[in-house]
Amino acid sequence: MNKKLFVIAATLSVAGSWSAVQAETLKFAFQGSLNALDPYSLNETFTLSSLGNVYEGLTRRASDLSIEPGLAERWEIVEPNRWRFYLRKGVKFHNGNDFNAEDVAFSVDRVHSEGSDLSTRVPADVKVEIVDDYTVDFVLSGPNPILHYEWDTFYIMDKEWTTENDAVKVTSASDTAANHAALHANGTGPFKVASHEAGVKTVFEKNDGWWDTAEHNLDTVEFTPISSDATRVAALLSGELDMVYPIPVQDIKRVNENAGTVALTGPELRTIFLGMDQMRDELLYSDVKGKNPFQDVRVRKAFYQAIDIEGIKKKVMRDLSTPSAIMISPFLFSKAGEFERYPYDPEAAKALLAEAGYADGFSVGMDCPNDRYVNDEAICQAVASMLARVGVKVDLNAQPKAKYFAKILASGGYDTSFYLLGWTPGSLDSWNVLNDLMNCRDEAGAGSPFNNGGFCDPKIDELTDQILVEIDPAKRDDLIAEAFKIAHDNVYYLPLHQQGLAWGVSDKVQLVQRADNQFKFRFVTKN
Amino acid sequence: MIGFATRRFVQAMIVMLVVALLSFTMFRFVGDPVNQMVGIETSLEEREALRERLGLNDPIPIQFYNFLSKAVRFDFGTSYQFRQPVSDLFAKRIPATLELSFTSALFALVVGVPMGIFAGLNRESPISKLFLSVSLIGISLPTFFIGILLIFLFSVTLQWLPSFGRGETVQIGSWWTTGFLTVSGLKALILPSITLGLYQMTLIMRLIRAEMLEVIRTDYIKFARARGLPDRLVNFRHALKNTLVPVVTITGLQLGSIIAFATITETVFQWPGMGLLFLQAVQNVDIPIMSAYLLLTAFMFVAINFIVDILYFLIDPRLRVGRP
């Protein structure tokens, strides 16, 4: 009994001392959980976003997503194939170790090792040469103007710490024992991981020895995953949490009407689009036999013009979307403004279908996820009913992402005729879109693995190769625009919209909502 | 006795084997785990290499053999999502689920039993009718709806109780964490316990009411009244005692299902227990966690039934007669 009383007294005194210090604590929730702390084990936005508060890359992205120096003070291209990075001096990891060139070389090796999900961050043929303790050269096999575009999420790890703790191997799911780096973190960033219980709670603490001047005024950040939408919103409305995301679009009004909370909305970088099987000579799911209607550009254009994108924006997305004419966010491509959607015109669509020989329409099976993108299933339902108006009967097959992706991607043999997908280029650059979604591929997926429809336009492939090595930004943008124009003219894809971000924020908190949906604690102030 | 126990034990083993086979077969239809483990830009070769390392390309009988031979040693492998051993994750989550289940069962008993007695004794009273209507709600409304209703009333509108989580917890020993010793921990228990226990409460209430109505009509109660025994003695000593036999059986079995099926309540309240872990595992095709959860649940039920069978054997002499 005495023991129990002692525990209660101790708990109360701890609680008492906490409030006396007046520490600023930010409490926030996200729908998913922070699984492993190893920065190379999963290439996924939330994981990288959270770990980006603890670890840092050679570069980093500012609140407007522009690239700025991170752990590297500056860099230059000394020869076309040789990039030189000058490292910041006096930076220390959370455990007190110095940051230097050895750590950079080590991190490149580790990110390339088996089990790493971020190996594409550094092209495989890049060689690292240490010039001195604070100068590193990256030697390429060919010019690459976007080498460092994804390095804001290629986090540098401490060689000594990782070696001492037997974590040189990337935490892989096939391991039998937990890897030290999956449960602990040792970065250079503005926050340290104070405690981490995967799927339950992660506590971050301010790093007093951070090299940069802190804009934030936080001492502690507490993260809880809350998967149920209603509970997440309730926790914000009741004032238990300072920030939650995402907010379901139907709850935005409620969050805004509540005193003390506001829903912060903005366009996300992700483009939602529809794709069509243009590779097989007969569709897998259709009543048209012996030929593939999607191989006819008139049919694809008819589908495009049958979709009332403004209607989807108003009714399905409740204004939280930006209709799109190209396959990349207008934020990420300077010439995006030159593209315009084909107008919504069901009559023109019917005429095009009739011209292509489908005056009575046809039926086609459509695949759709129901737990991946904002209102994904509702978008597909809306598209199905719009297509019904021009005579195309859509059999919708909406299923959870775990089953959906297993069906429509290469691992499922591209088992689809008509599908919905969302894409954010990891490098925030058009080359990734062209390379992953628009180049030719073979049946197994070699080439452009996510070109699920399998269309093949050699001209786009050629342009993609040129864009990869073109150093002059203006010329490069012209080439990109040319490639996108080919895709637009031939209607290889049906772009729909940029889905919106919706974060619920307490009035006590000021923060920056980045369009890449990364939440950085260093921009947060609380009062 | 030993023969009976052995037979039961063999039957229990067969049940476990069937559950293992069923759960193993089911995993082939829940989706592709590799897809959930890597980012979308991961190349096909890397995906294939990962499948190979996980043993997903082995012939199915070999996969099943590997799965079984590890499971009997309580080694369920490493979680695909968390990259931690499943046994560690479970050890961390079990206290939360057990505390929630225990509190819910307590709530169901403490509230359900008196309500049932009252409704059984005063069947015409308006209060009894109110109890019955309330119990109808408890049985017919889905758990997640009751949970959300409670959250919006007590957390958002009144702001009395937290809407999610366990509150502050205290570490006892090396692996048990408890919410019973802190104010926020106790507050956090209230809403989920009511949500989880409501169905059991109404079940117990209706059961006791029905049993009471039946017992009251029996001859020995009539005789007790005829002897002029006071109401209190008749109702509680003679009537209630005789209603309790089925109630105890049902409560025991229900405790098992409270623990096993706390999944929905735990999801609504983001209660960091095993049910939440399981549901997230299903969404992410985390096969090691799913298989461990299913096997543990089956194990729990088989164990409870085994113990109950043995207890019956000890209590009821009729079972002993006529058996070799």
PDB file of N, CA and C in Angstrom, chain A residues 311-384:
ATOM      1  N   GLY A 311     -17.459  19.809 -61.630  1.00  0.00           N
ATOM      2  CA  GLY A 311     -18.469  19.113 -60.820  1.00  0.00           C
ATOM      3  C   GLY A 311     -17.805  18.273 -59.738  1.00  0.00           C
ATOM      4  N   ILE A 312     -16.730  17.568 -60.107  1.00  0.00           N
ATOM      5  CA  ILE A 312     -16.005  16.771 -59.110  1.00  0.00           C
ATOM      6  C   ILE A 312     -15.431  17.686 -58.042  1.00  0.00           C
ATOM      7  N   LYS A 313     -14.894  18.818 -58.488  1.00  0.00           N
ATOM      8  CA  LYS A 313     -14.303  19.761 -57.536  1.00  0.00           C
ATOM      9  C   LYS A 313     -15.352  20.232 -56.516  1.00  0.00           C
ATOM     10  N   LYS A 314     -16.532  20.604 -57.034  1.00  0.00           N
ATOM     11  CA  LYS A 314     -17.556  21.162 -56.137  1.00  0.00           C
ATOM     12  C   LYS A 314     -18.195  20.096 -55.271  1.00  0.00           C
ATOM     13  N   LYS A 315     -18.647  19.009 -55.919  1.00  0.00           N
ATOM     14  CA  LYS A 315     -19.477  18.042 -55.197  1.00  0.00           C
ATOM     15  C   LYS A 315     -18.648  17.039 -54.400  1.00  0.00           C
ATOM     16  N   VAL A 316     -17.598  16.528 -55.011  1.00  0.00           N
ATOM     17  CA  VAL A 316     -16.843  15.465 -54.348  1.00  0.00           C
ATOM     18  C   VAL A 316     -15.751  16.029 -53.450  1.00  0.00           C
ATOM     19  N   MET A 317     -15.037  17.034 -53.960  1.00  0.00           N
ATOM     20  CA  MET A 317     -13.881  17.538 -53.216  1.00  0.00           C
ATOM     21  C   MET A 317     -14.225  18.774 -52.378  1.00  0.00           C
ATOM     22  N   ARG A 318     -15.472  19.216 -52.441  1.00  0.00           N
ATOM     23  CA  ARG A 318     -15.906  20.406 -51.681  1.00  0.00           C
ATOM     24  C   ARG A 318     -14.917  21.560 -51.855  1.00  0.00           C
ATOM     25  N   ASP A 319     -14.554  21.806 -53.088  1.00  0.00           N
ATOM     26  CA  ASP A 319     -13.667  22.902 -53.480  1.00  0.00           C
ATOM     27  C   ASP A 319     -12.217  22.707 -53.059  1.00  0.00           C
ATOM     28  N   LEU A 320     -11.904  21.554 -52.473  1.00  0.00           N
ATOM     29  CA  LEU A 320     -10.528  21.350 -52.043  1.00  0.00           C
ATOM     30  C   LEU A 320      -9.735  20.586 -53.106  1.00  0.00           C
ATOM     31  N   SER A 321      -9.753  21.112 -54.329  1.00  0.00           N
ATOM     32  CA  SER A 321      -8.928  20.512 -55.373  1.00  0.00           C
ATOM     33  C   SER A 321      -8.681  21.561 -56.436  1.00  0.00           C
ATOM     34  N   THR A 322      -7.610  21.371 -57.192  1.00  0.00           N
ATOM     35  CA  THR A 322      -7.297  22.284 -58.282  1.00  0.00           C
ATOM     36  C   THR A 322      -7.253  21.469 -59.571  1.00  0.00           C
ATOM     37  N   PRO A 323      -8.234  21.647 -60.455  1.00  0.00           N
ATOM     38  CA  PRO A 323      -8.232  20.888 -61.703  1.00  0.00           C
ATOM     39  C   PRO A 323      -6.923  21.087 -62.448  1.00  0.00           C
ATOM     40  N   SER A 324      -6.485  20.035 -63.106  1.00  0.00           N
ATOM     41  CA  SER A 324      -5.152  20.053 -63.667  1.00  0.00           C
ATOM     42  C   SER A 324      -5.172  19.629 -65.136  1.00  0.00           C
ATOM     43  N   ALA A 325      -4.318  20.251 -65.945  1.00  0.00           N
ATOM     44  CA  ALA A 325      -4.239  19.886 -67.351  1.00  0.00           C
ATOM     45  C   ALA A 325      -2.994  19.071 -67.652  1.00  0.00           C
ATOM     46  N   ILE A 326      -2.025  19.053 -66.718  1.00  0.00           N
ATOM     47  CA  ILE A 326      -0.827  18.242 -66.964  1.00  0.00           C
ATOM     48  C   ILE A 326      -0.591  17.309 -65.800  1.00  0.00           C
ATOM     49  N   MET A 327       0.426  16.459 -65.974  1.00  0.00           N
ATOM     50  CA  MET A 327       0.646  15.379 -65.027  1.00  0.00           C
ATOM     51  C   MET A 327       1.592  15.762 -63.892  1.00  0.00           C
ATOM     52  N   ILE A 328       1.843  17.057 -63.736  1.00  0.00           N
ATOM     53  CA  ILE A 328       2.693  17.494 -62.623  1.00  0.00           C
ATOM     54  C   ILE A 328       2.090  18.754 -62.038  1.00  0.00           C
ATOM     55  N   SER A 329       2.333  18.966 -60.748  1.00  0.00           N
ATOM     56  CA  SER A 329       1.792  20.156 -60.095  1.00  0.00           C
ATOM     57  C   SER A 329       2.325  21.422 -60.761  1.00  0.00           C
ATOM     58  N   PRO A 330       1.486  22.433 -60.987  1.00  0.00           N
ATOM     59  CA  PRO A 330       1.961  23.686 -61.582  1.00  0.00           C
ATOM     60  C   PRO A 330       3.052  24.350 -60.734  1.00  0.00           C
ATOM     61  N   PHE A 331       3.124  24.011 -59.446  1.00  0.00           N
ATOM     62  CA  PHE A 331       4.194  24.528 -58.582  1.00  0.00           C
ATOM     63  C   PHE A 331       5.568  24.092 -59.044  1.00  0.00           C
ATOM     64  N   LEU A 332       5.596  22.914 -59.691  1.00  0.00           N
ATOM     65  CA  LEU A 332       6.872  22.259 -59.937  1.00  0.00           C
ATOM     66  C   LEU A 332       7.352  22.430 -61.370  1.00  0.00           C
ATOM     67  N   PHE A 333       6.564  23.134 -62.180  1.00  0.00           N
ATOM     68  CA  PHE A 333       6.965  23.281 -63.570  1.00  0.00           C
ATOM     69  C   PHE A 333       6.576  24.668 -64.047  1.00  0.00           C
ATOM     70  N   SER A 334       7.606  25.435 -64.479  1.00  0.00           N
ATOM     71  CA  SER A 334       7.391  26.856 -64.765  1.00  0.00           C
ATOM     72  C   SER A 334       6.429  27.076 -65.937  1.00  0.00           C
ATOM     73  N   LYS A 335       6.362  26.107 -66.874  1.00  0.00           N
ATOM     74  CA  LYS A 335       5.536  26.333 -68.056  1.00  0.00           C
ATOM     75  C   LYS A 335       4.164  25.682 -67.948  1.00  0.00           C
ATOM     76  N   ALA A 336       3.782  25.296 -66.720  1.00  0.00           N
ATOM     77  CA  ALA A 336       2.506  24.600 -66.545  1.00  0.00           C
ATOM     78  C   ALA A 336       1.333  25.441 -67.041  1.00  0.00           C
ATOM     79  N   GLY A 337       1.495  26.774 -66.958  1.00  0.00           N
ATOM     80  CA  GLY A 337       0.415  27.672 -67.354  1.00  0.00           C
ATOM     81  C   GLY A 337       0.049  27.575 -68.828  1.00  0.00           C
ATOM     82  N   GLU A 338       0.967  27.037 -69.644  1.00  0.00           N
ATOM     83  CA  GLU A 338       0.692  26.953 -71.079  1.00  0.00           C
ATOM     84  C   GLU A 338      -0.316  25.866 -71.422  1.00  0.00           C
ATOM     85  N   PHE A 339      -0.597  25.019 -70.447  1.00  0.00           N
ATOM     86  CA  PHE A 339      -1.495  23.893 -70.743  1.00  0.00           C
ATOM     87  C   PHE A 339      -2.908  24.195 -70.269  1.00  0.00           C
ATOM     88  N   GLU A 340      -3.856  23.744 -71.074  1.00  0.00           N
ATOM     89  CA  GLU A 340      -5.252  23.990 -70.726  1.00  0.00           C
ATOM     90  C   GLU A 340      -6.034  22.701 -70.914  1.00  0.00           C
ATOM     91  N   ARG A 341      -6.968  22.457 -70.029  1.00  0.00           N
ATOM     92  CA  ARG A 341      -7.763  21.221 -70.147  1.00  0.00           C
ATOM     93  C   ARG A 341      -8.636  21.267 -71.398  1.00  0.00           C
ATOM     94  N   TYR A 342      -8.888  20.098 -72.001  1.00  0.00           N
ATOM     95  CA  TYR A 342      -9.933  20.030 -73.030  1.00  0.00           C
ATOM     96  C   TYR A 342     -11.251  20.343 -72.334  1.00  0.00           C
ATOM     97  N   PRO A 343     -12.122  21.154 -72.953  1.00  0.00           N
ATOM     98  CA  PRO A 343     -13.334  21.557 -72.240  1.00  0.00           C
ATOM     99  C   PRO A 343     -14.273  20.370 -71.975  1.00  0.00           C
ATOM    100  N   TYR A 344     -15.036  20.499 -70.901  1.00  0.00           N
ATOM    101  CA  TYR A 344     -16.060  19.506 -70.585  1.00  0.00           C
ATOM    102  C   TYR A 344     -17.179  19.647 -71.600  1.00  0.00           C
ATOM    103  N   ASP A 345     -17.449  18.591 -72.353  1.00  0.00           N
ATOM    104  CA  ASP A 345     -18.437  18.688 -73.419  1.00  0.00           C
ATOM    105  C   ASP A 345     -18.977  17.294 -73.752  1.00  0.00           C
ATOM    106  N   PRO A 346     -20.042  16.870 -73.077  1.00  0.00           N
ATOM    107  CA  PRO A 346     -20.561  15.514 -73.283  1.00  0.00           C
ATOM    108  C   PRO A 346     -21.004  15.271 -74.738  1.00  0.00           C
ATOM    109  N   GLU A 347     -21.487  16.336 -75.408  1.00  0.00           N
ATOM    110  CA  GLU A 347     -21.934  16.155 -76.805  1.00  0.00           C
ATOM    111  C   GLU A 347     -20.739  15.823 -77.692  1.00  0.00           C
ATOM    112  N   ALA A 348     -19.660  16.599 -77.516  1.00  0.00           N
ATOM    113  CA  ALA A 348     -18.447  16.340 -78.289  1.00  0.00           C
ATOM    114  C   ALA A 348     -17.943  14.932 -77.995  1.00  0.00           C
ATOM    115  N   ALA A 349     -18.048  14.519 -76.719  1.00  0.00           N
ATOM    116  CA  ALA A 349     -17.579  13.193 -76.335  1.00  0.00           C
ATOM    117  C   ALA A 349     -18.373  12.119 -77.069  1.00  0.00           C
ATOM    118  N   LYS A 350     -19.701  12.312 -77.127  1.00  0.00           N
ATOM    119  CA  LYS A 350     -20.557  11.339 -77.822  1.00  0.00           C
ATOM    120  C   LYS A 350     -20.186  11.274 -79.297  1.00  0.00           C
ATOM    121  N   ALA A 351     -19.972  12.465 -79.890  1.00  0.00           N
ATOM    122  CA  ALA A 351     -19.627  12.513 -81.308  1.00  0.00           C
ATOM    123  C   ALA A 351     -18.314  11.772 -81.567  1.00  0.00           C
ATOM    124  N   LEU A 352     -17.317  11.988 -80.657  1.00  0.00           N
ATOM    125  CA  LEU A 352     -16.031  11.319 -80.814  1.00  0.00           C
ATOM    126  C   LEU A 352     -16.180   9.805 -80.719  1.00  0.00           C
ATOM    127  N   LEU A 353     -17.013   9.359 -79.762  1.00  0.00           N
ATOM    128  CA  LEU A 353     -17.231   7.912 -79.601  1.00  0.00           C
ATOM    129  C   LEU A 353     -17.883   7.332 -80.856  1.00  0.00           C
ATOM    130  N   ALA A 354     -18.872   8.082 -81.401  1.00  0.00           N
ATOM    131  CA  ALA A 354     -19.574   7.615 -82.598  1.00  0.00           C
ATOM    132  C   ALA A 354     -18.597   7.512 -83.765  1.00  0.00           C
ATOM    133  N   GLU A 355     -17.735   8.535 -83.871  1.00  0.00           N
ATOM    134  CA  GLU A 355     -16.754   8.570 -84.939  1.00  0.00           C
ATOM    135  C   GLU A 355     -15.800   7.367 -84.859  1.00  0.00           C
ATOM    136  N   ALA A 356     -15.493   6.978 -83.593  1.00  0.00           N
ATOM    137  CA  ALA A 356     -14.580   5.850 -83.403  1.00  0.00           C
ATOM    138  C   ALA A 356     -15.288   4.514 -83.554  1.00  0.00           C
ATOM    139  N   GLY A 357     -16.616   4.557 -83.773  1.00  0.00           N
ATOM    140  CA  GLY A 357     -17.345   3.310 -83.977  1.00  0.00           C
ATOM    141  C   GLY A 357     -18.021   2.775 -82.733  1.00  0.00           C
ATOM    142  N   TYR A 358     -18.151   3.626 -81.704  1.00  0.00           N
ATOM    143  CA  TYR A 358     -18.821   3.173 -80.483  1.00  0.00           C
ATOM    144  C   TYR A 358     -20.038   4.061 -80.205  1.00  0.00           C
ATOM    145  N   ALA A 359     -20.877   4.231 -81.190  1.00  0.00           N
ATOM    146  CA  ALA A 359     -22.042   5.101 -81.041  1.00  0.00           C
ATOM    147  C   ALA A 359     -22.931   4.635 -79.897  1.00  0.00           C
ATOM    148  N   ASP A 360     -22.980   3.323 -79.685  1.00  0.00           N
ATOM    149  CA  ASP A 360     -23.809   2.815 -78.589  1.00  0.00           C
ATOM    150  C   ASP A 360     -23.015   2.645 -77.300  1.00  0.00           C
ATOM    151  N   GLY A 361     -21.803   3.160 -77.302  1.00  0.00           N
ATOM    152  CA  GLY A 361     -20.971   3.034 -76.123  1.00  0.00           C
ATOM    153  C   GLY A 361     -20.444   1.625 -75.959  1.00  0.00           C
ATOM    154  N   PHE A 362     -19.783   1.383 -74.812  1.00  0.00           N
ATOM    155  CA  PHE A 362     -19.304   0.029 -74.500  1.00  0.00           C
ATOM    156  C   PHE A 362     -19.152  -0.042 -72.984  1.00  0.00           C
ATOM    157  N   SER A 363     -18.797  -1.205 -72.487  1.00  0.00           N
ATOM    158  CA  SER A 363     -18.607  -1.310 -71.043  1.00  0.00           C
ATOM    159  C   SER A 363     -17.129  -1.545 -70.746  1.00  0.00           C
ATOM    160  N   VAL A 364     -16.687  -1.019 -69.600  1.00  0.00           N
ATOM    161  CA  VAL A 364     -15.290  -1.194 -69.220  1.00  0.00           C
ATOM    162  C   VAL A 364     -15.210  -1.297 -67.699  1.00  0.00           C
ATOM    163  N   GLY A 365     -14.302  -2.150 -67.235  1.00  0.00           N
ATOM    164  CA  GLY A 365     -14.095  -2.284 -65.791  1.00  0.00           C
ATOM    165  C   GLY A 365     -13.104  -1.247 -65.306  1.00  0.00           C
ATOM    166  N   MET A 366     -13.381  -0.642 -64.142  1.00  0.00           N
ATOM    167  CA  MET A 366     -12.496   0.404 -63.619  1.00  0.00           C
ATOM    168  C   MET A 366     -11.993  -0.011 -62.239  1.00  0.00           C
ATOM    169  N   ASP A 367     -10.707   0.173 -61.996  1.00  0.00           N
ATOM    170  CA  ASP A 367     -10.135  -0.137 -60.689  1.00  0.00           C
ATOM    171  C   ASP A 367      -9.866   1.147 -59.920  1.00  0.00           C
ATOM    172  N   CYS A 368     -10.140   1.098 -58.630  1.00  0.00           N
ATOM    173  CA  CYS A 368     -10.041   2.315 -57.838  1.00  0.00           C
ATOM    174  C   CYS A 368      -9.676   1.955 -56.402  1.00  0.00           C
ATOM    175  N   PRO A 369      -8.761   2.702 -55.778  1.00  0.00           N
ATOM    176  CA  PRO A 369      -8.517   2.471 -54.350  1.00  0.00           C
ATOM    177  C   PRO A 369      -9.606   3.157 -53.519  1.00  0.00           C
ATOM    178  N   ASN A 370      -9.804   2.710 -52.291  1.00  0.00           N
ATOM    179  CA  ASN A 370     -10.797   3.408 -51.458  1.00  0.00           C
ATOM    180  C   ASN A 370     -10.235   3.885 -50.131  1.00  0.00           C
ATOM    181  N   ASP A 371      -8.930   3.788 -49.956  1.00  0.00           N
ATOM    182  CA  ASP A 371      -8.357   4.308 -48.714  1.00  0.00           C
ATOM    183  C   ASP A 371      -6.976   4.928 -48.950  1.00  0.00           C
ATOM    184  N   ARG A 372      -6.752   5.409 -50.165  1.00  0.00           N
ATOM    185  CA  ARG A 372      -5.425   5.924 -50.458  1.00  0.00           C
ATOM    186  C   ARG A 372      -5.412   7.445 -50.630  1.00  0.00           C
ATOM    187  N   TYR A 373      -6.270   7.969 -51.504  1.00  0.00           N
ATOM    188  CA  TYR A 373      -6.262   9.406 -51.793  1.00  0.00           C
ATOM    189  C   TYR A 373      -7.529  10.056 -51.232  1.00  0.00           C
ATOM    190  N   VAL A 374      -7.557  11.370 -51.236  1.00  0.00           N
ATOM    191  CA  VAL A 374      -8.720  12.074 -50.707  1.00  0.00           C
ATOM    192  C   VAL A 374      -9.949  11.718 -51.550  1.00  0.00           C
ATOM    193  N   ASN A 375     -10.939  11.120 -50.925  1.00  0.00           N
ATOM    194  CA  ASN A 375     -12.205  10.761 -51.570  1.00  0.00           C
ATOM    195  C   ASN A 375     -12.012   9.977 -52.876  1.00  0.00           C
ATOM    196  N   ASP A 376     -11.031   9.090 -52.882  1.00  0.00           N
ATOM    197  CA  ASP A 376     -10.727   8.374 -54.129  1.00  0.00           C
ATOM    198  C   ASP A 376     -11.924   7.603 -54.698  1.00  0.00           C
ATOM    199  N   GLU A 377     -12.620   6.874 -53.843  1.00  0.00           N
ATOM    200  CA  GLU A 377     -13.730   6.070 -54.360  1.00  0.00           C
ATOM    201  C   GLU A 377     -14.856   6.971 -54.884  1.00  0.00           C
ATOM    202  N   ALA A 378     -15.101   8.081 -54.166  1.00  0.00           N
ATOM    203  CA  ALA A 378     -16.165   8.998 -54.602  1.00  0.00           C
ATOM    204  C   ALA A 378     -15.834   9.602 -55.968  1.00  0.00           C
ATOM    205  N   ILE A 379     -14.554   9.876 -56.216  1.00  0.00           N
ATOM    206  CA  ILE A 379     -14.152  10.412 -57.527  1.00  0.00           C
ATOM    207  C   ILE A 379     -14.483   9.389 -58.605  1.00  0.00           C
ATOM    208  N   CYS A 380     -14.140   8.131 -58.347  1.00  0.00           N
ATOM    209  CA  CYS A 380     -14.395   7.090 -59.345  1.00  0.00           C
ATOM    210  C   CYS A 380     -15.891   6.934 -59.599  1.00  0.00           C
ATOM    211  N   GLN A 381     -16.676   7.017 -58.541  1.00  0.00           N
ATOM    212  CA  GLN A 381     -18.126   6.899 -58.729  1.00  0.00           C
ATOM    213  C   GLN A 381     -18.647   8.045 -59.591  1.00  0.00           C
ATOM    214  N   ALA A 382     -18.132   9.260 -59.312  1.00  0.00           N
ATOM    215  CA  ALA A 382     -18.563  10.412 -60.097  1.00  0.00           C
ATOM    216  C   ALA A 382     -18.171  10.225 -61.566  1.00  0.00           C
ATOM    217  N   VAL A 383     -16.941   9.761 -61.799  1.00  0.00           N
ATOM    218  CA  VAL A 383     -16.483   9.542 -63.180  1.00  0.00           C
ATOM    219  C   VAL A 383     -17.377   8.503 -63.862  1.00  0.00           C
ATOM    220  N   ALA A 384     -17.711   7.441 -63.121  1.00  0.00           N
ATOM    221  CA  ALA A 384     -18.543   6.384 -63.702  1.00  0.00           C
ATOM    222  C   ALA A 384     -19.900   6.936 -64.133  1.00  0.00           C
TER     223      ALA A 384
END
